Amino acid sequence: MDNYNREKEIKEAIEASEKVLSHLYSARDLFKSAKNWGYFDMFGGGMISTFIKHSKINDAEEELRKTRYAVQNLKSELADVNDIIGINIIPDSFLTFADYFFDGIIADYLVQTKINESLSQVENGIVQIEKIIDNLKSEI
């Protein structure tokens, strides 16, 4: 394969990675907001804070649904890159994260600890995607 096509495939994988990262950043921000509203709710925030907290959770779940589709596209792009450069650029820990995270992410988030757990998982996903992007950029 010529350098043009190699670079093109790597850039497509970087774009797909950045799309996943964008959704994860949005989900992280929404979970942080839900977490803050959850604390306010626990200390007497009332119906409005409960509504806002759940609205933030629902918005975060929607971002995670979008992330799931973006991850599928990313896996496809990374498979193309792996064929070209001959090394596996997908960390095993990311695949494990994706399998477990997306299987159970649309769970009941009524408990504050679930919000914190989801936030932590999203932040771990961000670290993994950032590593993938760094690895891809080092191949150009």
Short mmCIF file of N, CA, C and O in Angstrom, two decimals:
data_model
loop_
_atom_site.label_atom_id
_atom_site.label_comp_id
_atom_site.label_asym_id
_atom_site.label_seq_id
_atom_site.Cartn_x
_atom_site.Cartn_y
_atom_site.Cartn_z
N MET A 1 0.85 -1.17 0.00
CA MET A 1 0.00 0.00 0.00
C MET A 1 0.90 1.24 0.00
O MET A 1 1.88 1.30 0.71
N ASP A 2 0.51 2.22 -0.77
CA ASP A 2 1.32 3.42 -0.85
C ASP A 2 1.11 4.32 0.39
O ASP A 2 0.19 4.13 1.17
N ASN A 3 2.01 5.27 0.54
CA ASN A 3 1.98 6.15 1.71
C ASN A 3 0.70 6.97 1.79
O ASN A 3 0.20 7.24 2.88
N TYR A 4 0.16 7.36 0.63
CA TYR A 4 -1.07 8.16 0.63
C TYR A 4 -2.21 7.38 1.27
O TYR A 4 -2.92 7.91 2.14
N ASN A 5 -2.41 6.14 0.83
CA ASN A 5 -3.50 5.33 1.38
C ASN A 5 -3.27 4.97 2.84
O ASN A 5 -4.21 4.94 3.63
N ARG A 6 -2.02 4.71 3.19
CA ARG A 6 -1.69 4.40 4.58
C ARG A 6 -2.05 5.59 5.47
O ARG A 6 -2.71 5.44 6.49
N GLU A 7 -1.60 6.77 5.06
CA GLU A 7 -1.88 7.97 5.85
C GLU A 7 -3.38 8.25 5.89
O GLU A 7 -3.91 8.67 6.92
N LYS A 8 -4.06 8.03 4.79
CA LYS A 8 -5.51 8.24 4.73
C LYS A 8 -6.23 7.34 5.73
O LYS A 8 -7.12 7.80 6.47
N GLU A 9 -5.86 6.07 5.79
CA GLU A 9 -6.50 5.13 6.72
C GLU A 9 -6.22 5.52 8.17
O GLU A 9 -7.11 5.45 9.02
N ILE A 10 -5.00 5.94 8.44
CA ILE A 10 -4.66 6.35 9.80
C ILE A 10 -5.45 7.61 10.18
O ILE A 10 -5.98 7.70 11.29
N LYS A 11 -5.56 8.56 9.27
CA LYS A 11 -6.33 9.77 9.56
C LYS A 11 -7.81 9.45 9.80
O LYS A 11 -8.45 10.06 10.66
N GLU A 12 -8.36 8.50 9.04
CA GLU A 12 -9.75 8.09 9.25
C GLU A 12 -9.92 7.47 10.64
O GLU A 12 -10.92 7.70 11.32
N ALA A 13 -8.94 6.70 11.07
CA ALA A 13 -8.99 6.10 12.40
C ALA A 13 -8.88 7.17 13.48
O ALA A 13 -9.56 7.10 14.52
N ILE A 14 -8.05 8.17 13.24
CA ILE A 14 -7.93 9.28 14.20
C ILE A 14 -9.26 10.03 14.29
O ILE A 14 -9.73 10.34 15.39
N GLU A 15 -9.88 10.30 13.15
CA GLU A 15 -11.18 10.98 13.15
C GLU A 15 -12.22 10.17 13.91
O GLU A 15 -13.00 10.72 14.69
N ALA A 16 -12.24 8.86 13.69
CA ALA A 16 -13.20 7.99 14.38
C ALA A 16 -12.92 8.00 15.89
O ALA A 16 -13.86 8.03 16.70
N SER A 17 -11.64 8.01 16.27
CA SER A 17 -11.26 8.07 17.69
C SER A 17 -11.71 9.37 18.31
O SER A 17 -12.23 9.40 19.43
N GLU A 18 -11.52 10.46 17.58
CA GLU A 18 -11.91 11.77 18.09
C GLU A 18 -13.42 11.88 18.24
O GLU A 18 -13.90 12.57 19.15
N LYS A 19 -14.17 11.21 17.38
CA LYS A 19 -15.63 11.21 17.50
C LYS A 19 -16.05 10.50 18.80
O LYS A 19 -16.90 10.99 19.54
N VAL A 20 -15.42 9.35 19.07
CA VAL A 20 -15.70 8.64 20.32
C VAL A 20 -15.35 9.53 21.50
O VAL A 20 -16.13 9.67 22.46
N LEU A 21 -14.19 10.14 21.44
CA LEU A 21 -13.72 11.00 22.52
C LEU A 21 -14.69 12.16 22.76
O LEU A 21 -14.98 12.50 23.90
N SER A 22 -15.19 12.74 21.70
CA SER A 22 -16.14 13.85 21.82
C SER A 22 -17.39 13.42 22.60
O SER A 22 -17.86 14.14 23.49
N HIS A 23 -17.93 12.25 22.26
CA HIS A 23 -19.11 11.75 22.98
C HIS A 23 -18.78 11.44 24.43
O HIS A 23 -19.58 11.71 25.33
N LEU A 24 -17.59 10.89 24.67
CA LEU A 24 -17.20 10.59 26.04
C LEU A 24 -17.01 11.86 26.86
O LEU A 24 -17.41 11.92 28.03
N TYR A 25 -16.43 12.89 26.27
CA TYR A 25 -16.30 14.18 26.96
C TYR A 25 -17.68 14.73 27.33
O TYR A 25 -17.88 15.22 28.44
N SER A 26 -18.61 14.66 26.39
CA SER A 26 -19.96 15.16 26.67
C SER A 26 -20.62 14.36 27.79
O SER A 26 -21.23 14.94 28.69
N ALA A 27 -20.47 13.04 27.72
CA ALA A 27 -21.06 12.19 28.77
C ALA A 27 -20.43 12.51 30.12
O ALA A 27 -21.13 12.60 31.14
N ARG A 28 -19.10 12.69 30.13
CA ARG A 28 -18.42 13.02 31.39
C ARG A 28 -18.97 14.32 31.98
O ARG A 28 -19.28 14.38 33.17
N ASP A 29 -19.11 15.34 31.15
CA ASP A 29 -19.63 16.62 31.63
C ASP A 29 -21.05 16.48 32.18
O ASP A 29 -21.39 17.06 33.22
N LEU A 30 -21.86 15.69 31.49
CA LEU A 30 -23.24 15.49 31.94
C LEU A 30 -23.29 14.69 33.24
O LEU A 30 -24.09 14.99 34.14
N PHE A 31 -22.45 13.66 33.37
CA PHE A 31 -22.41 12.90 34.63
C PHE A 31 -21.89 13.77 35.78
O PHE A 31 -22.37 13.65 36.91
N LYS A 32 -20.93 14.63 35.51
CA LYS A 32 -20.45 15.54 36.56
C LYS A 32 -21.57 16.46 37.01
O LYS A 32 -21.73 16.70 38.21
N SER A 33 -22.33 16.95 36.06
CA SER A 33 -23.45 17.83 36.40
C SER A 33 -24.50 17.05 37.20
O SER A 33 -25.02 17.54 38.20
N ALA A 34 -24.80 15.82 36.74
CA ALA A 34 -25.76 14.99 37.47
C ALA A 34 -25.28 14.71 38.89
O ALA A 34 -26.07 14.72 39.84
N LYS A 35 -23.99 14.47 39.02
CA LYS A 35 -23.40 14.22 40.34
C LYS A 35 -23.61 15.43 41.25
O LYS A 35 -24.03 15.28 42.40
N ASN A 36 -23.33 16.61 40.72
CA ASN A 36 -23.52 17.83 41.52
C ASN A 36 -24.98 18.03 41.91
O ASN A 36 -25.28 18.38 43.05
N TRP A 37 -25.86 17.81 40.95
CA TRP A 37 -27.29 17.93 41.25
C TRP A 37 -27.73 16.85 42.23
O TRP A 37 -28.61 17.07 43.06
N GLY A 38 -27.10 15.69 42.14
CA GLY A 38 -27.42 14.61 43.08
C GLY A 38 -27.06 14.98 44.50
O GLY A 38 -27.82 14.69 45.44
N TYR A 39 -25.89 15.60 44.68
CA TYR A 39 -25.52 16.05 46.02
C TYR A 39 -26.51 17.09 46.53
O TYR A 39 -26.94 17.03 47.68
N PHE A 40 -26.86 18.02 45.66
CA PHE A 40 -27.83 19.04 46.04
C PHE A 40 -29.16 18.39 46.41
O PHE A 40 -29.79 18.75 47.41
N ASP A 41 -29.55 17.39 45.64
CA ASP A 41 -30.80 16.67 45.86
C ASP A 41 -30.78 15.94 47.20
O ASP A 41 -31.78 15.94 47.93
N MET A 42 -29.65 15.34 47.55
CA MET A 42 -29.54 14.60 48.81
C MET A 42 -29.66 15.51 50.02
O MET A 42 -30.07 15.08 51.09
N PHE A 43 -29.28 16.76 49.84
CA PHE A 43 -29.32 17.68 50.97
C PHE A 43 -30.51 18.63 50.89
O PHE A 43 -30.43 19.80 51.26
N GLY A 44 -31.63 18.11 50.37
CA GLY A 44 -32.88 18.84 50.41
C GLY A 44 -33.19 19.68 49.20
O GLY A 44 -33.93 20.66 49.31
N GLY A 45 -32.70 19.30 48.04
CA GLY A 45 -32.92 20.07 46.83
C GLY A 45 -34.35 20.08 46.34
O GLY A 45 -34.78 21.02 45.69
N GLY A 46 -35.10 19.04 46.63
CA GLY A 46 -36.50 19.00 46.23
C GLY A 46 -36.72 18.47 44.82
O GLY A 46 -35.83 17.91 44.18
N MET A 47 -37.94 18.66 44.35
CA MET A 47 -38.38 18.09 43.07
C MET A 47 -37.60 18.64 41.88
O MET A 47 -37.31 17.92 40.93
N ILE A 48 -37.29 19.91 41.91
CA ILE A 48 -36.61 20.52 40.77
C ILE A 48 -35.21 19.92 40.61
O ILE A 48 -34.80 19.57 39.50
N SER A 49 -34.49 19.78 41.70
CA SER A 49 -33.15 19.20 41.60
C SER A 49 -33.21 17.74 41.17
O SER A 49 -32.35 17.28 40.41
N THR A 50 -34.22 17.01 41.64
CA THR A 50 -34.41 15.62 41.21
C THR A 50 -34.65 15.57 39.70
O THR A 50 -34.05 14.76 38.99
N PHE A 51 -35.51 16.45 39.21
CA PHE A 51 -35.81 16.49 37.78
C PHE A 51 -34.55 16.82 36.97
O PHE A 51 -34.26 16.18 35.97
N ILE A 52 -33.81 17.83 37.40
CA ILE A 52 -32.61 18.24 36.66
C ILE A 52 -31.58 17.11 36.68
O ILE A 52 -30.95 16.81 35.65
N LYS A 53 -31.39 16.47 37.82
CA LYS A 53 -30.43 15.37 37.94
C LYS A 53 -30.77 14.27 36.94
O LYS A 53 -29.91 13.80 36.20
N HIS A 54 -32.02 13.87 36.91
CA HIS A 54 -32.43 12.79 36.01
C HIS A 54 -32.38 13.22 34.55
O HIS A 54 -32.08 12.42 33.66
N SER A 55 -32.62 14.49 34.30
CA SER A 55 -32.49 15.00 32.94
C SER A 55 -31.04 14.90 32.48
O SER A 55 -30.76 14.48 31.34
N LYS A 56 -30.11 15.26 33.35
CA LYS A 56 -28.68 15.16 33.03
C LYS A 56 -28.28 13.70 32.81
O LYS A 56 -27.51 13.39 31.89
N ILE A 57 -28.80 12.81 33.64
CA ILE A 57 -28.51 11.38 33.48
C ILE A 57 -29.02 10.88 32.14
O ILE A 57 -28.32 10.16 31.42
N ASN A 58 -30.25 11.25 31.80
CA ASN A 58 -30.82 10.83 30.51
C ASN A 58 -30.00 11.35 29.34
O ASN A 58 -29.76 10.63 28.36
N ASP A 59 -29.57 12.60 29.44
CA ASP A 59 -28.73 13.17 28.38
C ASP A 59 -27.40 12.44 28.28
O ASP A 59 -26.89 12.19 27.18
N ALA A 60 -26.82 12.10 29.43
CA ALA A 60 -25.56 11.35 29.43
C ALA A 60 -25.75 9.97 28.82
O ALA A 60 -24.90 9.50 28.05
N GLU A 61 -26.84 9.30 29.14
CA GLU A 61 -27.13 7.99 28.56
C GLU A 61 -27.26 8.08 27.04
O GLU A 61 -26.80 7.20 26.32
N GLU A 62 -27.87 9.16 26.56
CA GLU A 62 -27.99 9.36 25.11
C GLU A 62 -26.61 9.53 24.49
O GLU A 62 -26.33 8.98 23.42
N GLU A 63 -25.74 10.27 25.14
CA GLU A 63 -24.36 10.42 24.64
C GLU A 63 -23.67 9.06 24.59
O GLU A 63 -22.91 8.77 23.68
N LEU A 64 -23.94 8.22 25.57
CA LEU A 64 -23.31 6.90 25.60
C LEU A 64 -23.86 5.99 24.50
O LEU A 64 -23.13 5.16 23.97
N ARG A 65 -25.14 6.17 24.16
CA ARG A 65 -25.68 5.41 23.03
C ARG A 65 -24.95 5.83 21.74
O ARG A 65 -24.59 5.00 20.92
N LYS A 66 -24.75 7.12 21.59
CA LYS A 66 -24.01 7.63 20.43
C LYS A 66 -22.57 7.11 20.45
O LYS A 66 -22.00 6.79 19.41
N THR A 67 -22.00 7.04 21.65
CA THR A 67 -20.64 6.53 21.79
C THR A 67 -20.56 5.08 21.32
O THR A 67 -19.59 4.70 20.66
N ARG A 68 -21.56 4.30 21.67
CA ARG A 68 -21.56 2.88 21.27
C ARG A 68 -21.44 2.75 19.75
O ARG A 68 -20.65 1.97 19.24
N TYR A 69 -22.20 3.55 19.02
CA TYR A 69 -22.13 3.49 17.55
C TYR A 69 -20.78 4.00 17.05
O TYR A 69 -20.22 3.46 16.10
N ALA A 70 -20.28 5.05 17.69
CA ALA A 70 -18.98 5.58 17.28
C ALA A 70 -17.86 4.58 17.55
O ALA A 70 -16.92 4.47 16.77
N VAL A 71 -17.98 3.80 18.63
CA VAL A 71 -16.98 2.77 18.93
C VAL A 71 -17.01 1.67 17.87
O VAL A 71 -15.95 1.18 17.46
N GLN A 72 -18.19 1.31 17.40
CA GLN A 72 -18.27 0.30 16.34
C GLN A 72 -17.54 0.78 15.09
O GLN A 72 -16.81 0.02 14.45
N ASN A 73 -17.74 2.04 14.73
CA ASN A 73 -17.04 2.61 13.59
C ASN A 73 -15.53 2.65 13.84
O ASN A 73 -14.73 2.33 12.95
N LEU A 74 -15.15 3.01 15.05
CA LEU A 74 -13.74 3.07 15.40
C LEU A 74 -13.09 1.68 15.28
O LEU A 74 -11.99 1.55 14.74
N LYS A 75 -13.76 0.66 15.76
CA LYS A 75 -13.21 -0.70 15.66
C LYS A 75 -12.96 -1.06 14.20
O LYS A 75 -11.93 -1.66 13.87
N SER A 76 -13.87 -0.69 13.33
CA SER A 76 -13.71 -0.96 11.90
C SER A 76 -12.50 -0.22 11.34
O SER A 76 -11.70 -0.79 10.60
N GLU A 77 -12.39 1.06 11.68
CA GLU A 77 -11.27 1.86 11.19
C GLU A 77 -9.94 1.33 11.73
O GLU A 77 -8.94 1.29 11.02
N LEU A 78 -9.93 0.94 13.00
CA LEU A 78 -8.69 0.43 13.58
C LEU A 78 -8.30 -0.92 12.98
O LEU A 78 -7.10 -1.21 12.84
N ALA A 79 -9.28 -1.70 12.59
CA ALA A 79 -8.96 -2.97 11.93
C ALA A 79 -8.25 -2.69 10.61
O ALA A 79 -7.28 -3.38 10.26
N ASP A 80 -8.72 -1.68 9.87
CA ASP A 80 -8.05 -1.29 8.62
C ASP A 80 -6.60 -0.87 8.89
O ASP A 80 -5.69 -1.26 8.17
N VAL A 81 -6.41 -0.06 9.92
CA VAL A 81 -5.08 0.42 10.25
C VAL A 81 -4.19 -0.73 10.69
O VAL A 81 -3.02 -0.81 10.29
N ASN A 82 -4.73 -1.63 11.51
CA ASN A 82 -3.93 -2.76 11.98
C ASN A 82 -3.45 -3.61 10.81
O ASN A 82 -2.32 -4.10 10.81
N ASP A 83 -4.29 -3.76 9.78
CA ASP A 83 -3.88 -4.51 8.59
C ASP A 83 -2.75 -3.81 7.85
O ASP A 83 -1.86 -4.45 7.31
N ILE A 84 -2.78 -2.49 7.85
CA ILE A 84 -1.78 -1.70 7.11
C ILE A 84 -0.43 -1.67 7.82
O ILE A 84 0.60 -1.90 7.21
N ILE A 85 -0.45 -1.38 9.12
CA ILE A 85 0.83 -1.18 9.82
C ILE A 85 1.33 -2.46 10.49
O ILE A 85 2.47 -2.49 10.93
N GLY A 86 0.50 -3.47 10.57
CA GLY A 86 0.94 -4.76 11.08
C GLY A 86 1.12 -4.86 12.58
O GLY A 86 1.73 -5.79 13.06
N ILE A 87 0.59 -3.89 13.32
CA ILE A 87 0.63 -4.00 14.78
C ILE A 87 -0.77 -3.74 15.32
O ILE A 87 -1.57 -3.06 14.68
N ASN A 88 -1.03 -4.28 16.48
CA ASN A 88 -2.34 -4.08 17.09
C ASN A 88 -2.31 -2.79 17.90
O ASN A 88 -1.63 -2.70 18.91
N ILE A 89 -3.06 -1.82 17.44
CA ILE A 89 -3.06 -0.50 18.06
C ILE A 89 -4.18 -0.35 19.08
O ILE A 89 -4.27 0.63 19.77
N ILE A 90 -5.06 -1.36 19.17
CA ILE A 90 -6.17 -1.32 20.12
C ILE A 90 -5.71 -1.98 21.41
O ILE A 90 -5.43 -3.16 21.43
N PRO A 91 -5.62 -1.23 22.50
CA PRO A 91 -5.22 -1.85 23.76
C PRO A 91 -6.27 -2.86 24.22
O PRO A 91 -7.47 -2.61 24.09
N ASP A 92 -5.83 -3.99 24.74
CA ASP A 92 -6.77 -5.00 25.23
C ASP A 92 -7.68 -4.43 26.30
O ASP A 92 -8.85 -4.78 26.39
N SER A 93 -7.13 -3.54 27.11
CA SER A 93 -7.94 -2.96 28.18
C SER A 93 -9.10 -2.13 27.63
O SER A 93 -10.16 -2.06 28.24
N PHE A 94 -8.92 -1.52 26.44
CA PHE A 94 -10.02 -0.77 25.85
C PHE A 94 -11.14 -1.70 25.42
O PHE A 94 -12.31 -1.42 25.63
N LEU A 95 -10.79 -2.82 24.80
CA LEU A 95 -11.82 -3.76 24.37
C LEU A 95 -12.58 -4.30 25.57
O LEU A 95 -13.80 -4.44 25.52
N THR A 96 -11.88 -4.61 26.65
CA THR A 96 -12.54 -5.08 27.86
C THR A 96 -13.45 -4.00 28.41
O THR A 96 -14.61 -4.26 28.75
N PHE A 97 -12.93 -2.77 28.47
CA PHE A 97 -13.74 -1.64 28.94
C PHE A 97 -15.01 -1.50 28.10
O PHE A 97 -16.11 -1.40 28.63
N ALA A 98 -14.85 -1.51 26.79
CA ALA A 98 -16.00 -1.31 25.89
C ALA A 98 -17.04 -2.40 26.07
O ALA A 98 -18.24 -2.13 26.13
N ASP A 99 -16.59 -3.66 26.17
CA ASP A 99 -17.52 -4.77 26.33
C ASP A 99 -18.35 -4.64 27.60
O ASP A 99 -19.57 -4.74 27.58
N TYR A 100 -17.68 -4.40 28.72
CA TYR A 100 -18.40 -4.32 29.99
C TYR A 100 -19.19 -3.02 30.12
O TYR A 100 -20.33 -3.02 30.57
N PHE A 101 -18.58 -1.93 29.72
CA PHE A 101 -19.19 -0.63 29.91
C PHE A 101 -20.48 -0.49 29.12
O PHE A 101 -21.50 -0.09 29.65
N PHE A 102 -20.44 -0.86 27.85
CA PHE A 102 -21.61 -0.64 27.02
C PHE A 102 -22.68 -1.70 27.25
O PHE A 102 -23.84 -1.49 26.91
N ASP A 103 -22.34 -2.84 27.83
CA ASP A 103 -23.36 -3.82 28.14
C ASP A 103 -24.25 -3.37 29.31
O ASP A 103 -25.43 -3.64 29.34
N GLY A 104 -23.66 -2.66 30.28
CA GLY A 104 -24.43 -2.33 31.47
C GLY A 104 -24.65 -0.85 31.70
O GLY A 104 -25.08 -0.46 32.78
N ILE A 105 -24.40 -0.04 30.70
CA ILE A 105 -24.41 1.40 30.94
C ILE A 105 -25.82 1.97 31.10
O ILE A 105 -26.01 2.97 31.78
N ILE A 106 -26.81 1.36 30.48
CA ILE A 106 -28.15 1.94 30.57
C ILE A 106 -28.88 1.33 31.77
O ILE A 106 -29.97 0.82 31.68
N ALA A 107 -28.23 1.39 32.89
CA ALA A 107 -28.78 0.84 34.13
C ALA A 107 -29.52 1.93 34.89
O ALA A 107 -29.59 3.07 34.47
N ASP A 108 -30.02 1.56 36.03
CA ASP A 108 -30.76 2.49 36.88
C ASP A 108 -29.79 3.42 37.59
O ASP A 108 -28.96 2.98 38.39
N TYR A 109 -29.88 4.72 37.32
CA TYR A 109 -28.97 5.70 37.90
C TYR A 109 -29.61 6.52 39.01
O TYR A 109 -29.29 7.68 39.19
N LEU A 110 -30.50 5.91 39.74
CA LEU A 110 -31.17 6.65 40.79
C LEU A 110 -30.25 6.86 41.99
O LEU A 110 -30.46 7.78 42.77
N VAL A 111 -29.22 6.04 42.12
CA VAL A 111 -28.34 6.13 43.27
C VAL A 111 -27.09 6.92 42.90
O VAL A 111 -26.51 6.73 41.83
N GLN A 112 -26.67 7.79 43.78
CA GLN A 112 -25.53 8.65 43.52
C GLN A 112 -24.26 7.85 43.24
O GLN A 112 -23.45 8.25 42.41
N THR A 113 -24.09 6.71 43.86
CA THR A 113 -22.89 5.91 43.62
C THR A 113 -22.84 5.42 42.19
O THR A 113 -21.75 5.26 41.62
N LYS A 114 -23.98 5.17 41.57
CA LYS A 114 -24.00 4.76 40.16
C LYS A 114 -23.55 5.90 39.27
O LYS A 114 -22.87 5.67 38.27
N ILE A 115 -23.91 7.10 39.60
CA ILE A 115 -23.45 8.26 38.83
C ILE A 115 -21.93 8.35 38.92
O ILE A 115 -21.24 8.51 37.91
N ASN A 116 -21.41 8.22 40.14
CA ASN A 116 -19.96 8.29 40.33
C ASN A 116 -19.25 7.16 39.59
O ASN A 116 -18.20 7.38 38.97
N GLU A 117 -19.80 5.97 39.63
CA GLU A 117 -19.21 4.83 38.93
C GLU A 117 -19.20 5.07 37.43
O GLU A 117 -18.20 4.81 36.75
N SER A 118 -20.30 5.57 36.89
CA SER A 118 -20.38 5.85 35.46
C SER A 118 -19.38 6.92 35.06
O SER A 118 -18.72 6.82 34.03
N LEU A 119 -19.27 7.95 35.88
CA LEU A 119 -18.30 9.02 35.61
C LEU A 119 -16.89 8.45 35.56
O LEU A 119 -16.11 8.76 34.66
N SER A 120 -16.57 7.59 36.50
CA SER A 120 -15.24 6.97 36.53
C SER A 120 -15.00 6.13 35.28
O SER A 120 -13.92 6.17 34.69
N GLN A 121 -15.99 5.38 34.85
CA GLN A 121 -15.85 4.55 33.66
C GLN A 121 -15.68 5.41 32.41
O GLN A 121 -14.88 5.08 31.53
N VAL A 122 -16.41 6.49 32.32
CA VAL A 122 -16.27 7.40 31.18
C VAL A 122 -14.86 7.99 31.17
O VAL A 122 -14.22 8.06 30.11
N GLU A 123 -14.38 8.40 32.33
CA GLU A 123 -13.03 8.96 32.39
C GLU A 123 -11.97 7.93 31.99
O GLU A 123 -11.01 8.26 31.31
N ASN A 124 -12.16 6.66 32.38
CA ASN A 124 -11.26 5.59 31.94
C ASN A 124 -11.31 5.42 30.43
O ASN A 124 -10.28 5.19 29.78
N GLY A 125 -12.51 5.50 29.87
CA GLY A 125 -12.65 5.41 28.42
C GLY A 125 -11.94 6.53 27.70
O GLY A 125 -11.32 6.32 26.66
N ILE A 126 -12.02 7.72 28.26
CA ILE A 126 -11.34 8.88 27.67
C ILE A 126 -9.83 8.62 27.63
O ILE A 126 -9.18 8.86 26.61
N VAL A 127 -9.28 8.11 28.72
CA VAL A 127 -7.84 7.81 28.76
C VAL A 127 -7.48 6.80 27.68
O VAL A 127 -6.48 6.96 26.97
N GLN A 128 -8.29 5.77 27.51
CA GLN A 128 -8.01 4.74 26.51
C GLN A 128 -8.05 5.31 25.10
O GLN A 128 -7.18 5.02 24.27
N ILE A 129 -9.06 6.12 24.80
CA ILE A 129 -9.18 6.70 23.46
C ILE A 129 -8.04 7.68 23.20
O ILE A 129 -7.48 7.73 22.10
N GLU A 130 -7.66 8.45 24.21
CA GLU A 130 -6.53 9.36 24.04
C GLU A 130 -5.25 8.59 23.72
O GLU A 130 -4.44 9.03 22.89
N LYS A 131 -5.07 7.42 24.33
CA LYS A 131 -3.90 6.58 24.04
C LYS A 131 -3.95 6.09 22.59
O LYS A 131 -2.93 6.05 21.90
N ILE A 132 -5.12 5.69 22.15
CA ILE A 132 -5.28 5.22 20.77
C ILE A 132 -4.91 6.35 19.80
O ILE A 132 -4.18 6.14 18.83
N ILE A 133 -5.41 7.54 20.06
CA ILE A 133 -5.12 8.69 19.19
C ILE A 133 -3.61 8.96 19.18
O ILE A 133 -3.03 9.16 18.10
N ASP A 134 -2.98 8.93 20.33
CA ASP A 134 -1.52 9.14 20.39
C ASP A 134 -0.79 8.09 19.59
O ASP A 134 0.16 8.40 18.84
N ASN A 135 -1.19 6.82 19.72
CA ASN A 135 -0.56 5.74 18.95
C ASN A 135 -0.74 5.94 17.45
O ASN A 135 0.19 5.73 16.67
N LEU A 136 -1.94 6.34 17.06
CA LEU A 136 -2.20 6.56 15.63
C LEU A 136 -1.37 7.71 15.08
O LEU A 136 -0.79 7.61 14.00
N LYS A 137 -1.32 8.79 15.84
CA LYS A 137 -0.56 9.96 15.37
C LYS A 137 0.93 9.65 15.27
O LYS A 137 1.62 10.21 14.40
N SER A 138 1.41 8.73 16.08
CA SER A 138 2.83 8.38 16.00
C SER A 138 3.14 7.56 14.74
O SER A 138 4.30 7.43 14.36
N GLU A 139 2.10 7.04 14.08
CA GLU A 139 2.29 6.24 12.88
C GLU A 139 2.29 7.07 11.60
O GLU A 139 2.58 6.56 10.54
N ILE A 140 1.92 8.33 11.70
CA ILE A 140 1.88 9.18 10.50
C ILE A 140 3.26 9.70 10.18
O ILE A 140 4.02 10.08 10.96
#
